[in-house]
Coordinates of C-alpha atoms in Angstrom, one line a residue:
Chain A
G754 CA 52.8 187.9 4.3
E755 CA 55.8 186.0 3.1
D756 CA 55.9 185.3 -0.6
V757 CA 58.3 183.9 -3.1
E758 CA 57.8 184.5 -6.8
Q759 CA 59.3 182.9 -9.9
S760 CA 58.6 182.9 -13.6
L761 CA 56.8 179.7 -14.5
F762 CA 58.6 178.6 -17.7
L763 CA 62.0 178.8 -19.3
S764 CA 63.1 177.2 -22.5
V765 CA 66.8 177.0 -23.6
R766 CA 68.9 175.1 -26.1
E767 CA 71.3 172.4 -25.0
G768 CA 74.7 173.9 -24.2
D769 CA 73.4 177.4 -23.4
S770 CA 73.2 178.9 -20.0
S771 CA 69.9 179.0 -18.1
V772 CA 69.1 181.7 -15.6
I773 CA 66.2 181.2 -13.3
N774 CA 65.1 184.1 -11.2
C775 CA 63.3 184.4 -7.9
T776 CA 62.1 187.3 -5.7
Y777 CA 61.2 187.0 -2.0
T778 CA 59.6 189.3 0.5
D779 CA 60.8 188.1 3.9
S780 CA 63.8 190.1 4.9
S781 CA 64.4 187.8 7.9
S782 CA 65.1 184.8 5.7
T783 CA 68.4 183.4 6.7
Y784 CA 68.7 180.7 4.0
L785 CA 67.7 180.7 0.3
Y786 CA 67.5 177.4 -1.5
W787 CA 67.2 175.9 -4.9
Y788 CA 65.5 172.5 -5.2
K789 CA 65.0 170.5 -8.4
Q790 CA 62.0 168.3 -9.0
E791 CA 61.8 165.9 -11.9
P792 CA 58.4 164.5 -13.0
G793 CA 56.8 162.4 -10.4
A794 CA 59.9 162.6 -8.2
G795 CA 60.9 164.2 -4.9
L796 CA 62.7 167.5 -4.2
Q797 CA 66.4 167.3 -4.7
L798 CA 68.4 170.0 -2.9
L799 CA 70.7 171.6 -5.5
T800 CA 72.3 174.4 -3.6
Y801 CA 71.7 177.1 -1.0
I802 CA 73.1 180.4 0.0
F803 CA 73.2 182.2 3.3
S804 CA 71.6 185.7 3.3
N805 CA 74.9 187.3 4.1
M806 CA 76.5 186.0 0.9
D807 CA 76.4 187.6 -2.6
M808 CA 77.4 184.6 -4.6
K809 CA 78.0 180.9 -4.4
Q810 CA 79.4 178.7 -7.1
D811 CA 79.1 174.9 -7.2
Q812 CA 80.3 173.2 -10.4
R813 CA 77.8 174.3 -13.2
L814 CA 75.6 176.1 -10.7
T815 CA 76.0 179.8 -9.7
V816 CA 73.7 181.4 -7.2
L817 CA 73.6 185.2 -7.1
L818 CA 71.8 187.0 -4.2
N819 CA 70.9 190.7 -4.2
K820 CA 69.7 191.2 -0.7
K821 CA 68.7 194.8 -1.2
D822 CA 66.3 193.9 -4.0
K823 CA 65.5 190.5 -2.4
H824 CA 66.4 188.8 -5.7
L825 CA 67.9 185.4 -6.1
S826 CA 69.0 183.7 -9.3
L827 CA 70.3 180.3 -10.3
R828 CA 72.5 180.1 -13.3
I829 CA 73.1 176.6 -14.9
A830 CA 76.1 176.6 -17.2
D831 CA 76.2 174.3 -20.3
T832 CA 72.6 173.2 -19.8
Q833 CA 71.9 169.6 -20.6
T834 CA 68.7 167.7 -21.5
G835 CA 69.0 166.0 -18.1
D836 CA 68.5 169.4 -16.5
S837 CA 64.9 169.6 -17.7
A838 CA 62.8 169.7 -14.5
I839 CA 61.0 172.1 -12.3
Y840 CA 63.2 174.3 -10.1
F841 CA 61.8 175.7 -6.9
C842 CA 63.2 178.6 -5.0
A843 CA 62.6 178.5 -1.3
E844 CA 63.3 180.8 1.7
G845 CA 63.7 179.8 5.3
E846 CA 64.9 181.1 8.6
G847 CA 66.8 177.9 9.4
S848 CA 66.8 176.2 12.8
Q849 CA 63.5 174.4 12.5
G850 CA 61.8 177.1 10.5
N851 CA 59.6 175.9 7.7
L852 CA 60.3 176.7 4.0
I853 CA 58.3 179.0 1.8
F854 CA 58.4 177.8 -1.8
G855 CA 57.9 179.7 -5.0
K856 CA 55.5 178.2 -7.6
G857 CA 58.5 176.6 -9.5
T858 CA 60.0 177.3 -12.9
K859 CA 59.7 174.6 -15.5
L860 CA 62.9 174.4 -17.4
S861 CA 62.8 172.8 -20.9
V862 CA 66.0 172.0 -22.6
K863 CA 65.8 171.5 -26.4
P864 CA 68.5 169.5 -28.1
Chain B
A1452 CA 74.7 158.5 2.0
A1453 CA 71.5 157.8 4.0
G1454 CA 68.5 159.7 2.8
V1455 CA 65.0 160.4 4.2
I1456 CA 62.8 157.3 3.8
Q1457 CA 59.1 157.6 3.3
S1458 CA 56.5 154.8 3.2
P1459 CA 54.4 153.9 1.5
R1460 CA 55.5 155.4 -1.8
H1461 CA 51.9 155.2 -3.2
L1462 CA 48.6 154.9 -1.4
I1463 CA 45.1 154.7 -2.7
K1464 CA 42.2 155.4 -0.4
E1465 CA 38.5 156.1 -0.6
K1466 CA 36.7 159.1 0.7
R1467 CA 36.2 159.1 4.5
E1468 CA 38.9 156.5 5.0
T1469 CA 42.0 157.1 7.1
A1470 CA 45.7 157.0 6.1
T1471 CA 49.0 156.9 7.9
L1472 CA 52.2 158.1 6.3
K1473 CA 55.5 157.3 7.7
C1474 CA 58.8 159.1 7.6
Y1475 CA 62.3 158.0 8.7
P1476 CA 64.7 161.0 8.9
I1477 CA 68.3 160.9 8.0
P1478 CA 70.2 159.4 11.0
R1479 CA 71.0 161.9 13.8
H1480 CA 68.7 164.5 12.3
D1481 CA 66.6 166.0 15.1
T1482 CA 63.9 167.9 13.1
V1483 CA 61.2 166.5 10.8
Y1484 CA 58.9 168.5 8.5
W1485 CA 55.8 167.5 6.6
Y1486 CA 54.8 169.2 3.3
Q1487 CA 51.8 168.7 1.0
Q1488 CA 52.2 169.3 -2.8
G1489 CA 49.0 169.3 -4.8
P1490 CA 49.0 168.7 -8.6
G1491 CA 51.0 171.4 -10.3
Q1492 CA 51.5 173.3 -7.0
D1493 CA 54.4 174.2 -4.9
P1494 CA 54.9 172.3 -1.6
Q1495 CA 53.0 173.7 1.4
F1496 CA 54.2 173.3 4.9
L1497 CA 52.0 171.3 7.2
I1498 CA 53.8 170.7 10.5
S1499 CA 57.2 170.1 12.0
F1500 CA 58.8 168.5 15.1
Y1501 CA 62.0 169.1 16.9
E1502 CA 63.2 166.6 19.4
K1503 CA 59.8 164.9 19.4
M1504 CA 57.9 168.1 20.2
Q1505 CA 55.8 170.0 17.7
S1506 CA 57.8 173.1 16.7
D1507 CA 55.7 174.8 14.1
K1508 CA 52.4 174.4 12.4
G1509 CA 51.3 175.5 9.0
S1510 CA 48.2 174.8 6.9
I1511 CA 47.4 171.4 8.4
P1512 CA 43.7 170.5 8.5
D1513 CA 42.2 169.5 11.8
R1514 CA 41.5 166.1 10.3
F1515 CA 45.3 165.5 10.2
S1516 CA 47.6 164.9 13.1
A1517 CA 51.2 164.0 13.4
Q1518 CA 53.8 163.0 15.9
Q1519 CA 57.5 162.2 16.2
F1520 CA 58.5 159.1 18.1
S1521 CA 61.4 158.3 20.4
D1522 CA 63.4 156.9 17.4
Y1523 CA 62.8 160.2 15.6
H1524 CA 60.6 158.7 12.9
S1525 CA 57.4 160.6 12.3
E1526 CA 53.9 159.6 11.2
L1527 CA 51.2 161.8 9.6
N1528 CA 47.7 160.5 10.3
M1529 CA 44.9 161.6 8.0
S1530 CA 41.3 160.9 8.8
S1531 CA 38.0 161.5 6.9
L1532 CA 39.9 161.7 3.7
E1533 CA 38.5 164.0 1.0
L1534 CA 39.2 164.1 -2.7
G1535 CA 41.2 167.3 -2.3
D1536 CA 43.7 165.5 0.0
S1537 CA 45.1 163.8 -3.1
A1538 CA 48.6 165.0 -3.3
L1539 CA 52.3 164.2 -2.9
Y1540 CA 53.2 164.3 0.8
F1541 CA 56.9 165.0 1.5
C1542 CA 58.8 164.6 4.6
A1543 CA 62.1 166.5 5.2
S1544 CA 64.6 166.3 7.9
S1545 CA 67.3 168.6 9.2
S1546 CA 69.9 168.8 11.9
T1547 CA 70.7 171.7 14.2
L1548 CA 74.3 170.3 14.3
T1549 CA 76.7 169.9 11.4
E1550 CA 76.8 166.3 10.5
D1551 CA 79.0 164.6 7.9
E1552 CA 78.1 165.9 4.5
Y1553 CA 74.8 167.4 5.6
S1554 CA 74.6 171.2 6.2
T1555 CA 73.2 172.5 9.4
D1556 CA 69.5 173.4 9.3
T1557 CA 69.2 172.5 5.6
Q1558 CA 66.1 170.5 4.9
Y1559 CA 66.6 167.2 2.9
F1560 CA 63.5 165.8 1.4
G1561 CA 62.3 162.3 1.0
P1562 CA 60.9 160.9 -2.2
G1563 CA 57.3 161.5 -1.1
T1564 CA 54.2 159.5 -0.7
R1565 CA 51.6 159.9 -3.5
L1566 CA 48.2 159.7 -1.9
T1567 CA 45.2 159.3 -4.2
V1568 CA 41.7 159.6 -2.7
L1569 CA 38.9 158.1 -4.9

């Protein structure tokens, strides 16, 4: 069945780059998303990439997609303490299709 | 920009009671989704509606039902509540058409309703 996997924890120092990795299994996924969830809060859409793209950059965020290996990564440049949160990778087929989420990666940023 | 609105934000119920969660999608969004997120878990898809018709169904218990109304808001009805139903319930909306600053088919989530069953 469909599955999305992420490492559970990542710890970085303030100012460093963070790289959060994700692998997925559904080759029919059209969209791949990154959502951020702060404690007790909702899911904030950070960015997304279409499956026919290799890379997308949005300010401090860079998404890389290796479709052959079904590997997605999110790079956060100049990580700040405010970036501490859980980051969920999700795949979807778009057009009313539901999202399949990974377990989330908890990012801790140390000052 | 308008976001997805959910009410109530917090709800406490006892076992075997019923609960109704409401979701108001982003204006002009035609698709609504419901997800359940247990403590320390990832969100799990429950059900979705497109143009007021059920479009997909996930791991929604038979005790739960949902509908989308003519004004596009949606309600999730939960009966015979169990302790294991305690979770954060998210609603998300999307549009099949490109609208303003919202990307087509991208799901935008509400703040969630935290349901606690005692």
